[in-house]
XYZ file of C-alpha atoms in Angstrom:
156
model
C -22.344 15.539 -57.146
C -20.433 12.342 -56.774
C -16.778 11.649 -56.414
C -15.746 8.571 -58.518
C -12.523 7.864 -58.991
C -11.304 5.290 -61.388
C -8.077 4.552 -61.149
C -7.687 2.592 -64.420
C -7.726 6.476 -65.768
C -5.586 7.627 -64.028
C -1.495 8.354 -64.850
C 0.675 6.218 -62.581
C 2.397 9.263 -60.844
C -1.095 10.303 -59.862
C -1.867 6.732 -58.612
C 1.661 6.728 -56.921
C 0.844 10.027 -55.077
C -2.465 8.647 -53.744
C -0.706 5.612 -52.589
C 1.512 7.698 -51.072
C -0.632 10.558 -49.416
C -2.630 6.909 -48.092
C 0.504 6.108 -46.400
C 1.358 8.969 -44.705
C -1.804 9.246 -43.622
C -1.571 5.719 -42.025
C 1.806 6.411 -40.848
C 0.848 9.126 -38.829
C -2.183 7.467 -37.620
C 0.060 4.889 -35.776
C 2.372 7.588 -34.653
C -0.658 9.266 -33.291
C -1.789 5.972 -31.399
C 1.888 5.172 -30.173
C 2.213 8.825 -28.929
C -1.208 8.432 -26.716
C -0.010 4.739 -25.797
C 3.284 5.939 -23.988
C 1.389 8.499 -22.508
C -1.027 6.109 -20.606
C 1.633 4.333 -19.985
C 4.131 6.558 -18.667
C 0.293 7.929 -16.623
C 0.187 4.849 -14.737
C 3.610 4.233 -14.070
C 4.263 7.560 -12.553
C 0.742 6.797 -10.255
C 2.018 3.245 -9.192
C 5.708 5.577 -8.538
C 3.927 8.367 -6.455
C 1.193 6.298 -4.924
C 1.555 2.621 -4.676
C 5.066 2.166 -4.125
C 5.369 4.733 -1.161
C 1.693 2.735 0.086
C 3.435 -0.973 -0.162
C 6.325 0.499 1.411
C 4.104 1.723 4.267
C 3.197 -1.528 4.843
C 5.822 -3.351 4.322
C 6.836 -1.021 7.371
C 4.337 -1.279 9.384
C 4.375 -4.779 9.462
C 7.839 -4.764 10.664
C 6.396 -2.701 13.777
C 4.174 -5.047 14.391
C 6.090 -8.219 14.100
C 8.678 -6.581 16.682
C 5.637 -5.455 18.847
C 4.712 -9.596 18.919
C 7.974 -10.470 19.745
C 8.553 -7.883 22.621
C 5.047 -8.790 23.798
C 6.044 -12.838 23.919
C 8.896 -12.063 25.349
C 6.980 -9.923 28.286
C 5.077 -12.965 29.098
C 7.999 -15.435 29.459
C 9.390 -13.063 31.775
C 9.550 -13.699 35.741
C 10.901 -10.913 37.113
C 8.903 -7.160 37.198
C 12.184 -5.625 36.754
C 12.199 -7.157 32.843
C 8.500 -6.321 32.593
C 8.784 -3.209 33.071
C 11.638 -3.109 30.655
C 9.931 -4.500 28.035
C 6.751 -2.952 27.933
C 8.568 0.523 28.301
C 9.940 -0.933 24.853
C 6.645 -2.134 23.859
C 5.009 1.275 24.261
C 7.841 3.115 22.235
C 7.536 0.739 19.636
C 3.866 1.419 19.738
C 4.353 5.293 19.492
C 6.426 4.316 16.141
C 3.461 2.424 14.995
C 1.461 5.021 15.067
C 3.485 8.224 14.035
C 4.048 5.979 11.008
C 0.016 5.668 10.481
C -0.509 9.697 10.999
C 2.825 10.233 8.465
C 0.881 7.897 5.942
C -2.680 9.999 6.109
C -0.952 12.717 4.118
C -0.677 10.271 1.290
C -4.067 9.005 0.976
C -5.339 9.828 -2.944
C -9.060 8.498 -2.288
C -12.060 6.831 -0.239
C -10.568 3.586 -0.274
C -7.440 4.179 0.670
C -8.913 6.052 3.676
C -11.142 2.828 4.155
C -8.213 0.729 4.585
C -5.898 3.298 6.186
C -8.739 3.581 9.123
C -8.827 -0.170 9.401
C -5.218 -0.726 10.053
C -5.756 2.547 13.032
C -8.649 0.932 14.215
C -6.668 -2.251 14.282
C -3.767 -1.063 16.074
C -6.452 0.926 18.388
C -7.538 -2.522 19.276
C -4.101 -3.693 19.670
C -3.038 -1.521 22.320
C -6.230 -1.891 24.093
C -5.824 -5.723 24.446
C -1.685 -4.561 24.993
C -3.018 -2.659 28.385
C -5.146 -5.462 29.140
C -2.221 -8.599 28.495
C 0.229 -6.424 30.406
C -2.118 -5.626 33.391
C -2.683 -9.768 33.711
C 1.209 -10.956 32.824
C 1.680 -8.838 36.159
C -0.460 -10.643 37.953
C 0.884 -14.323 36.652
C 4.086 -12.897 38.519
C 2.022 -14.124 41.914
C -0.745 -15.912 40.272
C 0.709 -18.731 38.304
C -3.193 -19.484 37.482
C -3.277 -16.074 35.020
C 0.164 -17.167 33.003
C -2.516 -19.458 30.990
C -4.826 -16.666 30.448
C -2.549 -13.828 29.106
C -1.393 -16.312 26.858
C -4.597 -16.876 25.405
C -5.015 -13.630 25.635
C-alpha cells in the first residue's frame, strides 16, 4: 500500500494545513536544536567557571610567589652583612611555605590525569627550587669571607 499524495487534488485548506503542520514541525525542530545549543553552551561555560578560572587563578598566584621568591633571593646575594642574610632567607623560607600550602590547597581541585600531570610538575619544580635555595644560601654565606664564591652563587 502506497501513500501518494497529489496535491493538485487536494482543497486549499487541506494544502494550507499541511503547510502548516510542516512548519510547526520545523519550528520546533529549531527550538529543539537551540534548546540543546544553550545547554552545551551554558555546559562549558560553567566548566571553564568551576575549573579553569579557579586553575589560571592558581597560577596567576603562584607565579606571584615565585617572582617575590627571585627577588628576595637576589636581594640575599647582594647582601654583605649575615645579619640581612639571615633576614632574608627567614623571608625566603616563609614565602616558600606559601608556595607550597598554595600547591597542596590546589590538589583538591584537580578534575583529571592531566591536570595532576602538570600540578606534579610545578611540585616537582618548586621541590627543585628549594633544593638549589639550600644550596645558593649555604654558598652566599660563604662569599661573606670568600669573595671567590659571590661569582658562583650567582651562577648558581
Amino acid at each position: 500500500m502506497s501513500l501518494k499524495i497529489n496535491l493538485g487534488k487536494m482543497k486549499l485548506g487541506t494544502r494550507l494545513a499541511w503547510a502548516f503542520g510542516l512548519l510547526l514541525v520545523l519550528l520546533i525542530s529549531v527550538a529543539a536544536m537551540a534548546v540543546w545549543q544553550i545547554t552545551v553552551i551554558h555546559n562549558a561555560l560553567d566548566y571553564y567557571s568551576a575549573t579553569t578560572t579557579p586553575s589560571l587563578e592558581a597560577v596567576k598566584s603562584w607565579q606571584e610567589k615565585v617572582a617575590a621568591i627571585r627577588m628576595l633571593q637576589a636581594q640575599h646575594l647582594m647582601t654583605v652583612s649575615a645579619d640581612e642574610m639571615g633576614g632574608l632567607e627567614g623571608n625566603i623560607d616563609q614565602a616558600y611555605a606559601q608556595l607550597n600550602q598554595a600547591l597542596a590547597k590546589h590538589e583538591q581541585l584537580l578534575v583529571n590525569d592531566e591536570d595532576r600531570q602538570l600540578w606534579q610538575a610545578v611540585s616537582e619544580s618548586t621541590a627543585l627550587a628549594m633544593a638549589n635555595w639550600d644550596k645558593l644560601k649555604a654558598i652566599a654565606r660563604e662569599s661573606l669571607t670568600d669573595p671567590d664564591k659571590i661569582e658562583e652563587a650567582r651562577r648558581l
